[in-house]
């Protein structure tokens, strides 16, 4: 039974790679999209276009989750901790998360979420709910 899911990333974890060394494309040939590079211990690190910067002919990749929060988290009824902080998540907070009645901590800080905080999250009376750092979200106590 899944009780804790901690998928927080630090946006300070930027890793830079020489364009021709260790990446699947050279800086000069890069036209957009996802790329993968290999670290010192042959660890494969991939990033989508939103997490890629080019500095001094080097690729700098920022790891982190991208996309929307899946409503499917509602299918994890024993979940007590859901930490998705410090990622690149977009869109609305799915109201289905309000059905996670055992939830003690929901941390969605420092993403790019939008919309309103679902009122059903008010049913999570024992949960600490953190959403600060999402400038486009509306609701009380953000």
PDB file of C-alpha atoms in Angstrom:
ATOM      1  CA  UNK A   1       0.000   0.000   0.000  1.00  0.00           C
ATOM      2  CA  UNK A   2       1.496   3.262  -1.141  1.00  0.00           C
ATOM      3  CA  UNK A   3       1.641   5.686   1.777  1.00  0.00           C
ATOM      4  CA  UNK A   4       4.237   8.241   0.667  1.00  0.00           C
ATOM      5  CA  UNK A   5       5.069   9.584  -2.772  1.00  0.00           C
ATOM      6  CA  UNK A   6       7.848  12.170  -2.751  1.00  0.00           C
ATOM      7  CA  UNK A   7       8.675  13.458  -6.227  1.00  0.00           C
ATOM      8  CA  UNK A   8      10.078  16.838  -5.252  1.00  0.00           C
ATOM      9  CA  UNK A   9      13.002  18.236  -7.231  1.00  0.00           C
ATOM     10  CA  UNK A  10      15.291  21.124  -6.503  1.00  0.00           C
ATOM     11  CA  UNK A  11      15.419  23.554  -9.383  1.00  0.00           C
ATOM     12  CA  UNK A  12      18.993  24.166  -8.280  1.00  0.00           C
ATOM     13  CA  UNK A  13      19.956  20.724  -9.641  1.00  0.00           C
ATOM     14  CA  UNK A  14      20.929  22.136 -13.027  1.00  0.00           C
ATOM     15  CA  UNK A  15      23.567  19.999 -14.717  1.00  0.00           C
ATOM     16  CA  UNK A  16      25.597  21.296 -17.631  1.00  0.00           C
ATOM     17  CA  UNK A  17      27.185  19.197 -20.380  1.00  0.00           C
ATOM     18  CA  UNK A  18      29.547  20.109 -23.175  1.00  0.00           C
ATOM     19  CA  UNK A  19      27.460  20.206 -26.348  1.00  0.00           C
ATOM     20  CA  UNK A  20      29.360  17.550 -28.276  1.00  0.00           C
ATOM     21  CA  UNK A  21      30.411  15.481 -25.275  1.00  0.00           C
ATOM     22  CA  UNK A  22      27.865  13.174 -23.769  1.00  0.00           C
ATOM     23  CA  UNK A  23      24.643  14.469 -25.337  1.00  0.00           C
ATOM     24  CA  UNK A  24      22.628  12.951 -28.139  1.00  0.00           C
ATOM     25  CA  UNK A  25      22.813  16.180 -30.191  1.00  0.00           C
ATOM     26  CA  UNK A  26      25.370  18.953 -30.627  1.00  0.00           C
ATOM     27  CA  UNK A  27      24.534  22.494 -29.480  1.00  0.00           C
ATOM     28  CA  UNK A  28      24.958  23.785 -33.047  1.00  0.00           C
ATOM     29  CA  UNK A  29      22.477  21.217 -34.403  1.00  0.00           C
ATOM     30  CA  UNK A  30      19.862  21.631 -31.655  1.00  0.00           C
ATOM     31  CA  UNK A  31      16.540  22.915 -33.021  1.00  0.00           C
ATOM     32  CA  UNK A  32      14.298  22.229 -30.049  1.00  0.00           C
ATOM     33  CA  UNK A  33      12.626  19.313 -28.326  1.00  0.00           C
ATOM     34  CA  UNK A  34      13.877  16.848 -25.739  1.00  0.00           C
ATOM     35  CA  UNK A  35      17.493  15.790 -25.371  1.00  0.00           C
ATOM     36  CA  UNK A  36      19.420  13.311 -23.238  1.00  0.00           C
ATOM     37  CA  UNK A  37      22.954  13.599 -21.918  1.00  0.00           C
ATOM     38  CA  UNK A  38      25.144  11.248 -19.902  1.00  0.00           C
ATOM     39  CA  UNK A  39      26.721  12.225 -16.601  1.00  0.00           C
ATOM     40  CA  UNK A  40      30.099  11.238 -15.174  1.00  0.00           C
ATOM     41  CA  UNK A  41      28.841   7.854 -13.991  1.00  0.00           C
ATOM     42  CA  UNK A  42      27.007   7.174 -17.306  1.00  0.00           C
ATOM     43  CA  UNK A  43      23.705   8.205 -15.712  1.00  0.00           C
ATOM     44  CA  UNK A  44      21.275   9.209 -18.464  1.00  0.00           C
ATOM     45  CA  UNK A  45      19.688  12.606 -17.821  1.00  0.00           C
ATOM     46  CA  UNK A  46      16.896  13.792 -20.102  1.00  0.00           C
ATOM     47  CA  UNK A  47      14.925  17.002 -20.261  1.00  0.00           C
ATOM     48  CA  UNK A  48      12.172  18.481 -22.348  1.00  0.00           C
ATOM     49  CA  UNK A  49      12.603  21.801 -24.089  1.00  0.00           C
ATOM     50  CA  UNK A  50      11.290  23.759 -21.069  1.00  0.00           C
ATOM     51  CA  UNK A  51      14.167  22.464 -18.935  1.00  0.00           C
ATOM     52  CA  UNK A  52      16.992  23.164 -21.413  1.00  0.00           C
ATOM     53  CA  UNK A  53      19.217  26.195 -21.527  1.00  0.00           C
ATOM     54  CA  UNK A  54      22.281  26.728 -23.676  1.00  0.00           C
ATOM     55  CA  UNK A  55      25.158  28.532 -21.983  1.00  0.00           C
ATOM     56  CA  UNK A  56      28.641  28.931 -23.488  1.00  0.00           C
ATOM     57  CA  UNK A  57      28.054  26.101 -25.991  1.00  0.00           C
ATOM     58  CA  UNK A  58      26.947  23.770 -23.192  1.00  0.00           C
ATOM     59  CA  UNK A  59      23.545  22.198 -22.589  1.00  0.00           C
ATOM     60  CA  UNK A  60      22.254  22.870 -19.078  1.00  0.00           C
ATOM     61  CA  UNK A  61      19.415  20.547 -18.103  1.00  0.00           C
ATOM     62  CA  UNK A  62      17.015  21.017 -15.223  1.00  0.00           C
ATOM     63  CA  UNK A  63      15.401  17.757 -14.131  1.00  0.00           C
ATOM     64  CA  UNK A  64      11.841  17.736 -12.890  1.00  0.00           C
ATOM     65  CA  UNK A  65       8.342  16.548 -13.617  1.00  0.00           C
ATOM     66  CA  UNK A  66       6.412  18.244 -16.416  1.00  0.00           C
ATOM     67  CA  UNK A  67       2.764  18.115 -17.399  1.00  0.00           C
ATOM     68  CA  UNK A  68      -0.414  18.054 -15.364  1.00  0.00           C
ATOM     69  CA  UNK A  69      -1.186  16.327 -12.070  1.00  0.00           C
ATOM     70  CA  UNK A  70      -2.985  13.068 -12.887  1.00  0.00           C
ATOM     71  CA  UNK A  71      -6.447  12.604 -11.396  1.00  0.00           C
ATOM     72  CA  UNK A  72      -5.421   8.959 -10.923  1.00  0.00           C
ATOM     73  CA  UNK A  73      -3.837   9.792  -7.572  1.00  0.00           C
ATOM     74  CA  UNK A  74      -7.377   9.320  -6.240  1.00  0.00           C
ATOM     75  CA  UNK A  75      -6.800   5.589  -6.777  1.00  0.00           C
ATOM     76  CA  UNK A  76      -4.239   5.514  -3.956  1.00  0.00           C
ATOM     77  CA  UNK A  77      -6.573   5.584  -0.907  1.00  0.00           C
ATOM     78  CA  UNK A  78      -3.814   4.910   1.645  1.00  0.00           C
ATOM     79  CA  UNK A  79      -1.650   7.807   0.492  1.00  0.00           C
ATOM     80  CA  UNK A  80      -0.598  10.015   3.415  1.00  0.00           C
ATOM     81  CA  UNK A  81       2.128  12.169   1.815  1.00  0.00           C
ATOM     82  CA  UNK A  82       2.054  13.537  -1.723  1.00  0.00           C
ATOM     83  CA  UNK A  83       5.011  15.822  -2.423  1.00  0.00           C
ATOM     84  CA  UNK A  84       5.162  17.171  -5.988  1.00  0.00           C
ATOM     85  CA  UNK A  85       6.958  20.391  -5.066  1.00  0.00           C
ATOM     86  CA  UNK A  86       9.642  22.159  -7.099  1.00  0.00           C
ATOM     87  CA  UNK A  87       8.720  20.738 -10.490  1.00  0.00           C
ATOM     88  CA  UNK A  88       7.285  22.154 -13.700  1.00  0.00           C
ATOM     89  CA  UNK A  89       3.693  20.972 -13.248  1.00  0.00           C
ATOM     90  CA  UNK A  90       0.985  22.954 -15.042  1.00  0.00           C
ATOM     91  CA  UNK A  91      -2.801  23.089 -15.148  1.00  0.00           C
ATOM     92  CA  UNK A  92      -5.360  22.755 -12.391  1.00  0.00           C
ATOM     93  CA  UNK A  93      -5.201  20.811  -9.152  1.00  0.00           C
ATOM     94  CA  UNK A  94      -7.465  17.797  -9.792  1.00  0.00           C
ATOM     95  CA  UNK A  95     -10.447  17.848  -7.404  1.00  0.00           C
ATOM     96  CA  UNK A  96     -10.143  14.058  -7.108  1.00  0.00           C
ATOM     97  CA  UNK A  97      -7.234  14.608  -4.702  1.00  0.00           C
ATOM     98  CA  UNK A  98      -9.881  15.716  -2.199  1.00  0.00           C
ATOM     99  CA  UNK A  99     -10.923  12.066  -1.953  1.00  0.00           C
ATOM    100  CA  UNK A 100      -7.598  11.074  -0.367  1.00  0.00           C
ATOM    101  CA  UNK A 101      -8.979  11.141   3.167  1.00  0.00           C
ATOM    102  CA  UNK A 102      -5.817   9.727   4.781  1.00  0.00           C
ATOM    103  CA  UNK A 103      -3.647  12.487   3.301  1.00  0.00           C
ATOM    104  CA  UNK A 104      -1.560  14.302   5.932  1.00  0.00           C
ATOM    105  CA  UNK A 105       0.579  16.426   3.609  1.00  0.00           C
ATOM    106  CA  UNK A 106       0.006  17.724   0.079  1.00  0.00           C
ATOM    107  CA  UNK A 107       2.906  19.827  -1.167  1.00  0.00           C
ATOM    108  CA  UNK A 108       2.477  21.442  -4.580  1.00  0.00           C
ATOM    109  CA  UNK A 109       4.730  24.451  -3.957  1.00  0.00           C
ATOM    110  CA  UNK A 110       6.849  26.037  -6.676  1.00  0.00           C
ATOM    111  CA  UNK A 111       5.205  24.721  -9.826  1.00  0.00           C
ATOM    112  CA  UNK A 112       3.267  26.642 -12.476  1.00  0.00           C
ATOM    113  CA  UNK A 113      -0.231  25.526 -11.529  1.00  0.00           C
ATOM    114  CA  UNK A 114      -3.244  27.600 -12.564  1.00  0.00           C
ATOM    115  CA  UNK A 115      -6.930  27.846 -11.738  1.00  0.00           C
ATOM    116  CA  UNK A 116      -8.639  27.715  -8.373  1.00  0.00           C
ATOM    117  CA  UNK A 117      -7.862  25.572  -5.379  1.00  0.00           C
ATOM    118  CA  UNK A 118     -10.636  22.930  -5.437  1.00  0.00           C
ATOM    119  CA  UNK A 119     -13.078  23.413  -2.571  1.00  0.00           C
ATOM    120  CA  UNK A 120     -13.130  19.639  -1.985  1.00  0.00           C
ATOM    121  CA  UNK A 121      -9.614  19.946  -0.552  1.00  0.00           C
ATOM    122  CA  UNK A 122     -11.363  21.446   2.475  1.00  0.00           C
ATOM    123  CA  UNK A 123     -12.466  17.907   3.369  1.00  0.00           C
ATOM    124  CA  UNK A 124      -8.832  17.087   4.100  1.00  0.00           C
ATOM    125  CA  UNK A 125      -9.039  18.504   7.616  1.00  0.00           C
ATOM    126  CA  UNK A 126      -5.944  16.649   8.858  1.00  0.00           C
ATOM    127  CA  UNK A 127      -3.751  17.602   5.903  1.00  0.00           C
ATOM    128  CA  UNK A 128      -1.194  20.366   5.552  1.00  0.00           C
ATOM    129  CA  UNK A 129      -1.791  21.721   2.038  1.00  0.00           C
ATOM    130  CA  UNK A 130       0.967  23.831   0.503  1.00  0.00           C
ATOM    131  CA  UNK A 131       0.526  25.625  -2.826  1.00  0.00           C
ATOM    132  CA  UNK A 132       2.648  28.791  -2.529  1.00  0.00           C
ATOM    133  CA  UNK A 133       4.963  29.603  -5.405  1.00  0.00           C
ATOM    134  CA  UNK A 134       2.210  29.056  -8.009  1.00  0.00           C
ATOM    135  CA  UNK A 135       1.581  32.649  -8.996  1.00  0.00           C
ATOM    136  CA  UNK A 136      -1.371  31.908 -11.290  1.00  0.00           C
ATOM    137  CA  UNK A 137      -3.400  29.898  -8.758  1.00  0.00           C
ATOM    138  CA  UNK A 138      -6.402  31.425  -7.039  1.00  0.00           C
ATOM    139  CA  UNK A 139      -7.760  30.639  -3.594  1.00  0.00           C
ATOM    140  CA  UNK A 140      -7.519  31.454   0.061  1.00  0.00           C
ATOM    141  CA  UNK A 141      -4.384  30.800   2.097  1.00  0.00           C
ATOM    142  CA  UNK A 142      -2.197  30.107  -0.900  1.00  0.00           C
TER     143      UNK A 142
END
